[in-house]
Coordinates of C-alpha atoms in Angstrom, one line a residue:
Chain A
M104 CA -36.1 -0.8 -51.0
S105 CA -33.3 0.2 -53.8
S106 CA -29.5 0.6 -52.8
S107 CA -29.5 3.8 -54.6
S108 CA -32.4 5.0 -52.4
T109 CA -30.5 4.0 -49.0
T110 CA -27.7 6.1 -49.8
T111 CA -29.1 9.1 -51.1
T112 CA -31.0 9.8 -47.6
T113 CA -28.2 8.6 -45.3
T114 CA -25.7 11.0 -46.7
R115 CA -27.8 14.0 -46.4
L116 CA -25.1 17.0 -46.9
L117 CA -25.4 20.3 -44.0
M118 CA -24.0 23.7 -45.3
L119 CA -21.9 25.0 -42.3
K120 CA -21.0 28.9 -43.0
A121 CA -18.0 30.6 -40.5
S122 CA -17.7 33.8 -39.1
D123 CA -15.5 35.0 -42.4
G124 CA -18.1 33.6 -44.7
V125 CA -16.5 30.8 -45.8
T126 CA -19.0 28.0 -46.1
F127 CA -18.1 24.2 -45.6
E128 CA -20.4 21.4 -46.8
V129 CA -20.0 18.1 -44.9
E130 CA -22.2 15.1 -44.6
E131 CA -24.9 15.3 -41.8
A132 CA -23.2 12.3 -39.8
V133 CA -19.9 14.3 -39.9
A134 CA -21.2 17.2 -38.5
T135 CA -23.3 15.9 -36.0
K136 CA -19.9 15.3 -33.8
L137 CA -20.6 18.4 -33.0
G138 CA -23.7 18.7 -30.7
A139 CA -24.3 22.3 -31.1
I140 CA -24.8 20.9 -35.0
N141 CA -26.1 17.5 -33.9
N142 CA -29.0 19.8 -31.8
M143 CA -29.7 22.4 -34.8
V144 CA -30.4 19.5 -36.7
E145 CA -32.6 18.4 -34.3
E146 CA -34.8 21.9 -34.6
E147 CA -34.5 23.0 -37.8
G148 CA -35.2 19.8 -39.9
S149 CA -34.8 20.8 -43.3
E150 CA -32.8 23.6 -43.1
D151 CA -29.0 22.8 -44.6
L152 CA -27.5 25.9 -44.1
I153 CA -26.0 26.9 -40.7
C154 CA -24.2 29.8 -39.9
L155 CA -21.9 29.9 -36.8
P156 CA -20.5 33.5 -36.5
N157 CA -18.5 32.4 -33.7
V158 CA -16.3 30.2 -35.7
N159 CA -13.3 31.6 -38.2
G160 CA -12.9 29.7 -41.4
K161 CA -9.8 28.4 -40.8
F162 CA -10.7 26.8 -37.0
L163 CA -14.0 25.3 -38.6
G164 CA -12.0 23.5 -41.4
M165 CA -9.7 22.2 -38.2
V166 CA -12.7 20.7 -36.5
L167 CA -14.7 19.0 -39.5
E168 CA -11.2 17.4 -40.5
W169 CA -11.2 16.2 -37.4
C170 CA -14.8 14.8 -37.1
K171 CA -14.5 13.5 -40.4
K172 CA -11.6 11.2 -39.0
H173 CA -13.3 10.0 -36.3
A174 CA -17.0 9.8 -38.0
N175 CA -14.9 7.3 -40.7
N176 CA -13.0 5.7 -38.3
N177 CA -16.4 4.9 -36.6
T178 CA -18.2 3.6 -39.1
N179 CA -15.7 0.8 -39.9
S180 CA -16.2 -0.5 -36.6
D181 CA -13.5 -2.8 -35.9
K182 CA -11.7 -3.1 -32.3
G183 CA -8.6 -2.0 -34.0
N184 CA -10.5 1.6 -34.5
D185 CA -9.8 3.0 -31.1
E186 CA -6.3 2.9 -31.8
V187 CA -6.2 4.3 -35.0
N188 CA -8.2 7.1 -33.4
K189 CA -5.9 7.4 -30.9
W190 CA -2.8 7.5 -33.2
W191 CA -4.3 10.1 -35.0
D192 CA -5.4 12.6 -32.6
K193 CA -1.9 12.7 -31.2
E194 CA -0.9 13.7 -35.3
F195 CA -3.8 16.6 -35.0
V196 CA -2.5 17.9 -31.4
M197 CA 1.1 17.2 -31.6
D198 CA 2.3 20.3 -33.5
L199 CA -0.3 22.8 -32.5
D200 CA 0.7 26.6 -31.7
Q201 CA -1.0 28.1 -29.1
N202 CA -2.8 30.3 -31.4
T203 CA -4.3 27.9 -32.8
L204 CA -5.0 25.5 -29.9
Y205 CA -6.7 28.4 -27.9
H206 CA -8.7 29.0 -31.4
L207 CA -9.6 26.2 -31.8
L208 CA -10.5 24.7 -28.3
M209 CA -12.8 28.0 -28.5
A210 CA -14.4 26.4 -31.5
A211 CA -14.4 23.1 -30.5
D212 CA -16.3 24.5 -26.7
Y213 CA -18.7 26.5 -28.7
L214 CA -19.6 23.6 -30.9
S215 CA -20.3 21.2 -28.3
G216 CA -17.4 19.3 -29.5
T217 CA -16.9 16.9 -26.1
E218 CA -14.6 14.7 -27.3
L219 CA -12.5 17.2 -29.2
V220 CA -12.7 19.7 -26.2
D221 CA -11.2 16.7 -24.1
L222 CA -8.7 16.0 -26.5
L223 CA -7.5 20.0 -26.3
T224 CA -7.5 20.3 -23.3
E225 CA -5.4 17.0 -22.4
K226 CA -3.1 19.0 -24.9
V227 CA -2.6 22.1 -22.6
A228 CA -2.4 20.3 -19.5
S229 CA 0.3 18.6 -20.9
M230 CA 2.1 22.0 -21.7
I231 CA 1.5 23.3 -18.1
R232 CA 2.2 19.6 -16.2
G233 CA 5.9 19.7 -14.6
K234 CA 6.8 23.3 -15.8
K235 CA 8.2 26.3 -14.1
V236 CA 5.7 29.2 -13.7
E237 CA 8.3 31.2 -15.9
E238 CA 7.8 28.6 -18.3
I239 CA 4.2 28.6 -18.2
R240 CA 3.7 32.4 -18.6
E241 CA 6.2 32.3 -21.8
T242 CA 4.7 29.3 -23.7
F243 CA 1.0 30.9 -22.8
K244 CA 2.2 34.5 -22.9
I245 CA 0.6 35.1 -19.2
K246 CA 1.4 38.5 -17.2
S247 CA 2.1 38.2 -13.8
D248 CA -1.4 40.4 -12.5
F249 CA -0.3 39.9 -9.2
L250 CA 0.3 43.5 -6.8
P251 CA 4.3 43.2 -5.3
G252 CA 4.8 40.9 -2.4
Q253 CA 1.7 38.8 -2.9
E254 CA 3.5 36.2 -5.7
E255 CA 6.4 35.9 -2.8
E256 CA 3.8 34.8 0.0
I257 CA 1.7 32.0 -2.6
R258 CA 5.0 30.9 -3.1
K259 CA 6.2 31.0 0.8
K260 CA 2.8 29.8 1.7
N261 CA 3.5 26.6 -1.2
S262 CA 7.1 26.2 -0.5
W263 CA 7.1 22.0 -1.3
A264 CA 6.0 23.0 -4.8
F265 CA 8.9 25.4 -5.3
E266 CA 12.2 23.7 -4.1
Chain B
M325 CA -17.1 33.2 -50.3
R326 CA -18.2 30.4 -51.0
F327 CA -15.7 27.0 -51.2
S328 CA -16.8 23.5 -51.8
R329 CA -15.8 21.0 -49.2
E330 CA -13.2 19.3 -51.6
N331 CA -11.2 22.7 -51.2
H332 CA -11.1 22.5 -47.4
L333 CA -10.9 19.2 -46.5
G334 CA -8.8 17.7 -49.2
T335 CA -6.6 19.1 -50.8
E336 CA -5.0 21.4 -48.1
E337 CA -2.4 23.4 -50.4
S338 CA -5.1 24.4 -53.0
T339 CA -6.9 26.9 -49.9
G340 CA -3.8 27.3 -47.9
S341 CA -2.6 30.5 -50.0
M342 CA -5.9 32.5 -49.3
L343 CA -6.6 31.2 -45.6
I344 CA -3.0 32.6 -45.0
K345 CA -4.3 36.2 -45.6
N346 CA -6.7 35.4 -42.8
V347 CA -4.6 34.0 -40.3
S348 CA -1.8 36.1 -40.6
Q349 CA -3.8 39.3 -39.9
Q350 CA -5.4 37.6 -37.0
E351 CA -2.1 36.5 -35.4
K352 CA -0.8 40.2 -35.4
E353 CA -4.2 41.5 -34.3
E354 CA -3.7 39.4 -31.4
E355 CA -0.2 38.6 -30.9
E356 CA -0.1 40.9 -27.8
D357 CA -3.4 39.2 -26.6
D358 CA -2.7 36.8 -23.2
Y359 CA -4.6 33.6 -24.7
F360 CA -5.3 32.3 -22.1
D361 CA -7.5 35.2 -20.8
H362 CA -9.8 34.6 -23.0
L363 CA -10.3 30.8 -22.5
P364 CA -13.8 31.0 -19.9
D365 CA -13.1 29.7 -16.5
A366 CA -15.0 26.3 -17.0
I367 CA -12.8 25.4 -19.7
L368 CA -9.9 26.6 -17.7
L369 CA -11.3 24.5 -15.1
V370 CA -11.6 21.3 -17.4
I371 CA -7.5 21.6 -18.1
F372 CA -6.8 22.3 -14.4
N373 CA -8.6 18.8 -13.9
K374 CA -6.3 17.1 -16.2
I375 CA -3.3 18.1 -14.8
L376 CA -3.5 16.1 -12.0
D377 CA 0.0 16.6 -10.6
A378 CA 0.0 18.1 -7.5
K379 CA 2.8 20.2 -7.7
S380 CA 2.0 21.9 -11.1
L381 CA -0.7 22.8 -9.9
V382 CA 0.2 24.7 -7.1
R383 CA 2.8 26.4 -9.0
C384 CA 0.2 27.6 -11.5
R385 CA -0.9 29.6 -8.7
S386 CA 1.3 32.3 -8.7
V387 CA 1.4 32.3 -12.5
S388 CA -1.6 35.1 -12.3
K389 CA -4.8 36.1 -10.2
R390 CA -6.9 33.7 -11.8
F391 CA -5.0 31.3 -11.9
N392 CA -4.5 31.5 -8.2
S393 CA -8.3 31.7 -7.6
L394 CA -9.2 28.9 -9.8
I395 CA -6.6 26.2 -9.0
P396 CA -8.5 25.6 -5.3
Q397 CA -11.4 24.4 -7.1
V398 CA -9.8 21.6 -9.3
E399 CA -10.9 18.2 -7.8
A400 CA -9.0 15.8 -9.2
I401 CA -5.4 15.4 -7.7
F402 CA -2.6 12.8 -7.9
L403 CA 0.4 13.7 -5.5
P404 CA 3.5 11.7 -5.6
L405 CA 4.7 12.6 -1.6
P406 CA 7.2 15.4 -2.1
R407 CA 10.7 15.1 -0.5
K408 CA 11.9 17.7 2.3
I409 CA 15.2 19.2 2.0
P410 CA 17.0 18.3 4.9
L411 CA 18.1 21.5 5.3
R412 CA 15.3 23.5 6.2
K413 CA 14.5 23.7 9.6
P414 CA 10.9 21.6 10.3
T415 CA 7.7 24.5 10.1
S416 CA 4.9 24.1 12.3
N417 CA 3.6 23.2 9.3
T418 CA 4.3 19.7 8.9
L419 CA 4.0 16.8 10.7
S420 CA 6.3 16.1 13.8
A421 CA 9.5 15.0 11.7
K422 CA 10.2 12.1 13.4
H423 CA 6.7 10.8 13.9
F424 CA 6.5 11.0 10.2
K425 CA 9.7 9.2 9.3
N426 CA 8.3 6.2 11.4
L427 CA 5.1 6.2 9.7
L428 CA 7.0 5.7 6.3
N429 CA 8.8 3.4 7.4
N430 CA 5.4 1.4 8.3
F431 CA 4.4 2.2 4.3
I432 CA 7.9 0.1 3.5
P433 CA 7.6 -3.2 4.9
K434 CA 11.1 -4.4 6.8
S435 CA 10.6 -7.8 6.1
I436 CA 10.5 -7.3 2.7
R437 CA 13.0 -5.0 2.4
F438 CA 14.9 -7.7 4.3
L439 CA 13.9 -10.4 1.7
Q440 CA 14.9 -8.1 -1.1
S441 CA 18.3 -7.5 0.3
I442 CA 18.7 -11.5 0.2
V443 CA 17.2 -11.9 -3.5
S444 CA 18.5 -8.9 -5.6
I445 CA 22.5 -8.6 -5.2
N446 CA 22.8 -5.7 -7.8
K447 CA 20.6 -3.4 -6.0
P448 CA 22.0 -1.7 -2.8
R449 CA 19.8 0.5 -1.0
P450 CA 21.0 4.1 -0.5
K451 CA 22.9 4.5 2.8
N452 CA 20.9 7.5 4.1
A453 CA 17.6 5.9 3.0
R454 CA 16.6 6.8 6.6
D455 CA 16.7 10.2 6.5
L456 CA 14.7 11.7 4.2
L457 CA 12.1 13.6 4.8
Y458 CA 8.8 14.2 3.4
Y459 CA 5.9 16.7 3.8
S460 CA 3.1 15.5 5.1
P461 CA 0.2 14.7 2.8
N462 CA -2.0 17.3 4.7
E463 CA 0.3 20.0 4.0
A464 CA 1.3 19.4 0.3
L465 CA -2.8 19.4 0.3
K466 CA -4.2 21.8 2.1
G467 CA -4.7 24.4 -1.2
F468 CA -7.2 21.8 -2.5
K469 CA -10.1 21.6 -0.3
E470 CA -12.8 21.2 -2.9
M471 CA -10.7 17.8 -4.3
K472 CA -13.2 14.6 -4.8
S473 CA -10.5 12.7 -6.1
L474 CA -6.8 11.9 -4.9
H475 CA -4.3 9.5 -5.9
L476 CA -1.1 9.6 -3.4
E477 CA 1.9 8.0 -4.1
L478 CA 4.3 6.8 -1.3
P479 CA 8.6 7.5 -2.1
C480 CA 10.2 4.0 -1.5
P481 CA 13.7 5.1 -0.5
S482 CA 15.2 1.6 -0.4
G483 CA 16.3 0.2 -4.1
E484 CA 13.3 -2.6 -4.2
V485 CA 12.5 -4.5 -7.8
G486 CA 9.9 -4.5 -9.7
L487 CA 8.8 -7.1 -12.4
A488 CA 11.5 -5.8 -15.0
G489 CA 14.7 -7.8 -13.4
N490 CA 15.0 -11.4 -14.0
D491 CA 15.9 -14.1 -10.8
E492 CA 14.3 -12.0 -8.5
S493 CA 11.2 -12.6 -5.8
F494 CA 8.4 -10.4 -6.4
V495 CA 5.5 -9.6 -5.0
K496 CA 2.4 -7.2 -5.8
W497 CA -0.4 -6.4 -3.5
K498 CA -3.9 -4.3 -3.8
A499 CA -6.2 -4.0 -0.5
E500 CA -9.7 -1.7 -0.2
F501 CA -11.1 -0.9 3.0
G502 CA -13.9 1.1 4.6
T503 CA -14.0 1.2 8.2
N504 CA -11.8 -1.8 8.2
L505 CA -10.0 -4.0 5.3
Q506 CA -12.5 -5.4 3.3
S507 CA -10.2 -7.6 0.9
C508 CA -6.4 -8.6 -0.1
V509 CA -5.1 -9.4 -2.7
I510 CA -1.6 -10.4 -2.6
L511 CA 0.3 -12.0 -6.0
G512 CA 3.9 -13.0 -5.5
A513 CA 6.5 -15.2 -7.3
N514 CA 10.6 -16.0 -6.6
S515 CA 10.8 -15.0 -10.4
I516 CA 9.2 -14.0 -13.7
Q517 CA 11.2 -14.3 -16.4
R518 CA 10.9 -14.3 -19.9
E519 CA 10.6 -16.9 -21.6
T520 CA 10.3 -18.5 -25.6
L521 CA 8.1 -21.4 -24.3
P522 CA 9.2 -24.7 -25.7
K523 CA 6.6 -26.2 -28.9
N524 CA 6.6 -29.5 -27.3
D525 CA 3.2 -29.3 -26.4
N526 CA 2.6 -32.7 -24.8
L527 CA 5.7 -32.7 -22.4
N528 CA 3.8 -29.0 -21.5
K529 CA 0.5 -30.9 -21.0
E530 CA 2.2 -33.7 -18.8
N531 CA 3.6 -31.1 -16.9
D532 CA 0.6 -29.0 -16.4
N533 CA -1.4 -31.8 -15.4
R534 CA 1.1 -32.9 -12.8
N535 CA 0.7 -29.2 -11.6
C536 CA -2.9 -28.8 -11.1
E537 CA -4.2 -32.0 -11.0
S538 CA -2.7 -34.8 -9.7
A539 CA -0.6 -34.0 -6.4
Q540 CA -1.6 -31.0 -5.0
P541 CA 1.6 -29.1 -5.0
V542 CA 3.3 -28.5 -1.5
L543 CA 5.0 -25.5 0.0
A544 CA 8.7 -26.7 1.7
D545 CA 8.2 -25.0 5.4
Q546 CA 11.2 -22.2 3.9
E547 CA 8.4 -21.1 0.8
L548 CA 5.4 -21.5 3.1
K549 CA 7.3 -18.9 6.0
M550 CA 8.4 -17.0 2.8
R551 CA 4.9 -16.2 1.6
I552 CA 3.7 -16.0 5.7
V553 CA 5.7 -13.0 5.5
W554 CA 4.4 -11.7 2.1
M555 CA 1.2 -11.6 3.3
I556 CA 1.7 -9.9 6.8
S557 CA 3.8 -7.5 5.2
S558 CA 1.6 -6.5 2.6
L559 CA -1.0 -6.4 5.5
I560 CA 1.1 -4.1 7.5
A561 CA 1.6 -1.6 4.6
A562 CA -2.0 -1.7 3.7
S563 CA -3.2 -1.3 7.1
A564 CA -0.2 1.9 7.6
R565 CA -1.5 3.5 4.1
H566 CA -5.2 3.3 5.7
Y567 CA -4.5 4.8 9.2
L568 CA -2.7 7.8 7.1
L569 CA -6.0 7.8 4.9
K570 CA -7.9 8.4 8.2
R571 CA -5.7 11.0 9.2
I572 CA -6.1 13.1 5.2
I573 CA -10.1 12.8 5.0
A574 CA -10.5 14.7 8.0
D575 CA -9.0 17.8 6.4
F576 CA -10.8 17.2 3.2
P577 CA -14.9 16.7 3.2
D578 CA -15.5 16.3 -0.6
L579 CA -13.3 13.7 -0.9
R580 CA -14.8 10.6 -2.7
N581 CA -12.2 8.2 -3.9
V582 CA -9.1 7.8 -2.9
V583 CA -5.8 5.3 -3.9
I584 CA -2.8 5.3 -2.2
S585 CA 0.0 3.5 -4.3
D586 CA 3.5 3.8 -4.0
E587 CA 6.5 4.7 -6.3
N588 CA 7.5 1.2 -7.0
K589 CA 4.2 0.1 -7.7
R590 CA 4.3 -2.6 -5.2
G591 CA 0.6 -2.2 -3.5
K592 CA -1.9 -0.3 -4.1
L593 CA -5.1 0.8 -1.6
Y594 CA -8.3 1.7 -2.9
V595 CA -11.0 3.3 -1.1
G596 CA -13.9 4.3 -2.8
E597 CA -17.2 6.9 -2.2
E598 CA -19.8 4.5 0.0
K599 CA -16.7 2.8 1.8
L600 CA -15.5 6.5 2.8
A601 CA -18.5 7.7 4.2
E602 CA -18.8 4.6 6.0
L603 CA -15.3 5.3 7.4
R604 CA -16.2 9.0 7.6
T605 CA -19.1 8.1 10.2
N606 CA -17.1 5.2 12.3
S607 CA -13.9 7.2 12.6
G608 CA -13.3 7.6 15.9
N609 CA -15.6 6.1 17.9
D610 CA -14.1 3.3 19.3
E611 CA -11.4 5.3 21.7
S612 CA -9.2 2.1 22.5
S613 CA -8.6 0.9 18.9
V614 CA -7.6 4.6 18.3
A615 CA -5.1 4.4 21.4
L616 CA -3.5 1.0 20.2
E617 CA -3.9 2.6 16.4
S618 CA -2.4 5.7 17.1
S619 CA 0.7 3.8 19.1
L620 CA 1.1 0.9 16.2
E621 CA 0.8 3.6 13.5
R622 CA -1.5 1.7 11.8
S623 CA -5.2 0.2 11.5
I624 CA -5.9 -2.5 13.0
I625 CA -6.6 -5.7 10.9
P626 CA -9.8 -7.6 11.5
D627 CA -9.6 -11.3 12.2
L628 CA -8.7 -12.9 8.3
G629 CA -9.3 -15.8 6.6
M630 CA -7.1 -16.0 3.6
K631 CA -7.2 -18.7 0.5
L632 CA -4.0 -19.4 -0.7
W633 CA -2.9 -21.1 -4.7
Y634 CA 0.4 -22.3 -5.3
V635 CA 2.2 -23.5 -8.5
P636 CA 6.0 -24.1 -8.5
Q637 CA 6.0 -23.5 -12.2
L638 CA 3.1 -21.6 -14.2
E639 CA 3.6 -21.2 -17.5
L640 CA 1.7 -18.0 -19.3
P641 CA 1.6 -18.3 -23.0
G642 CA -0.5 -15.3 -23.5
S643 CA 2.7 -13.3 -22.0
G644 CA 5.6 -15.5 -22.6
C645 CA 6.7 -15.7 -18.9
V646 CA 7.6 -18.3 -16.7
I647 CA 6.5 -17.7 -13.2
K648 CA 8.2 -19.5 -10.8
G649 CA 6.9 -20.5 -7.2
A650 CA 3.4 -18.5 -8.0
T651 CA 1.6 -17.1 -5.4
L652 CA -1.9 -16.1 -5.0
V653 CA -3.5 -14.9 -1.7
V654 CA -7.2 -13.8 -1.6
I655 CA -7.7 -12.3 2.0
R656 CA -10.8 -11.3 3.7
P657 CA -11.8 -10.3 7.4
L658 CA -13.6 -13.5 8.6
D659 CA -17.0 -11.4 9.5
H660 CA -17.6 -10.2 5.8
G661 CA -19.8 -13.2 5.4
V662 CA -18.0 -14.6 2.0
M663 CA -15.6 -17.3 3.9
N664 CA -18.5 -18.9 5.5
G665 CA -21.7 -18.0 2.9
K666 CA -21.0 -18.1 -0.9
K667 CA -17.4 -19.3 -1.1
G668 CA -16.2 -19.1 -4.9
S669 CA -14.2 -18.5 -7.8
M670 CA -17.3 -16.5 -8.9
D671 CA -17.1 -13.8 -5.7
D672 CA -13.1 -13.3 -5.8
G673 CA -13.3 -13.1 -9.7
D674 CA -15.0 -9.8 -9.1
L675 CA -11.9 -9.1 -6.6
L676 CA -9.4 -10.1 -9.2
G677 CA -9.7 -8.9 -12.4
D678 CA -7.3 -6.0 -12.5
G679 CA -6.2 -3.2 -10.1
F680 CA -3.0 -4.0 -9.4
D681 CA -0.2 -0.9 -9.6
G682 CA 1.8 -1.3 -12.7
N683 CA 2.3 -0.7 -16.0
E684 CA 0.4 -2.4 -18.6
E685 CA 2.4 -4.9 -19.4
E686 CA 2.8 -6.1 -16.1
N687 CA -0.7 -5.6 -15.9
A688 CA -1.4 -8.0 -18.9
I689 CA 1.3 -10.2 -17.2
L690 CA -0.4 -10.5 -14.0
G691 CA -3.9 -10.4 -15.1
E692 CA -2.6 -13.8 -17.2
A693 CA -1.5 -15.1 -14.2
V694 CA -4.2 -14.7 -11.4
R695 CA -6.7 -16.1 -14.2
E696 CA -4.7 -19.2 -14.4
M697 CA -4.1 -19.4 -11.1
I698 CA -7.9 -19.3 -9.6
K699 CA -8.9 -21.8 -11.9
M700 CA -7.0 -24.1 -10.1
K701 CA -7.5 -25.8 -6.6
K702 CA -6.9 -23.7 -3.6
T703 CA -3.4 -24.9 -1.4
Y704 CA -4.1 -24.0 1.6
V705 CA -7.2 -21.9 3.7
M706 CA -5.8 -20.4 6.8
E707 CA -7.0 -18.0 9.3
M708 CA -5.3 -14.7 11.0
T709 CA -6.6 -13.6 14.0
S710 CA -6.8 -9.5 14.5
F711 CA -3.3 -8.3 14.7

């Protein structure tokens, strides 16, 4: 087998089309970090264009950026790679605003990007941990829908957590 | 629209302006939206299961109706035992305050406190330490009926010390329980110091040889007494936690694994799924021991076999530490079969791996210490009757 033929077979390119029509050309090894795409590739075999009507181009781009970093880091498998991935993950989620975080999480979940869902849910959890109720509502723009008295009752029953 | 991969993944600037339009439109549409109400329950639960901290989770219940209905389904909880503000009068929901205070005193063995007060000069204990009140774990955890995994952290009101300082004696233990004690490993030292080890290899080798090969190191009476105090107080602390555990699991049928640690990361009790099931089946079977345990406020310790390793000065090149009076104790019940049958370091090795409570740095030091010591000859083998 010549070296040129191996490179052409291993770098199959997929076209991913987002809900707003934006398309991305990505290597199969990158896109299959996403479980949903991995399944589609296995099922449909030769089909190189994949439509993703539930994901907007901006967020698909970010998801693929994450996949690409992790796919690249995984190929040169050194033991330092875990550290690199960790550091990069930290950077990736550091300054995400709630809007982006929400849409990324929805996109990652829809695409079955298990590791990315893990990363993003941990980020959200860290935004809730140790916060007061009002702070949580403000951070995530949640309006209380309790009837008068209901919230007080919950607080009273669990007074230890509100002291 | 059709862009090449370069535009999107490579150079952000070139696509930035085109994408901004999309995003700003979208943001306007969703500005008033409650993003979290669009997340499916399954994802919200994944998030809640990562919070761990019980206090934060309980607070979440009063955020919204939906949060309130999902929180009770959370399966993984970390609870640092919450302090009770003394001004409030005790409610019927809490354990009898006096009773629980006694129980807590057992977690922090007095003898260790006593030792600490001798060896640590600069850390006075808060005067009112004994007057602090705590909620019972069952009270704080009552909203998590479906909990599967619990990590309870007990408070240490006295000013204890850890690995950080110098010239301080140091004890850590970890214990595994089922119905009874399965194993307990204790690592103790007169001091752990960070040191640049001298480069003179020959000299070190001579010292090493003297330590581990030629004459067995002998513990002076006073030193041996101190080690026995370490063992007994660690065992008492572990058995008090086990007693508390039995009261907790009765209220939580789905609970599969429990860790009970303490604020100062001194000791860690672990009960896994299999042993927890065993404990549930056997708990309360023996009425006389139930009565005795409730008077002791701890579980009864079975007859024990102990192996003790002692190294007067243990040098750890890996972590750059010198441990003085390094002591490793492996304790198992006599009827466990291990002491009589397949003795050996392989078997102990399974126990020792890791699992002391503490940060990564501490664990690296302790791990290295244990690996070094287990290679050497045991200094003592002892037996201890049930207490």
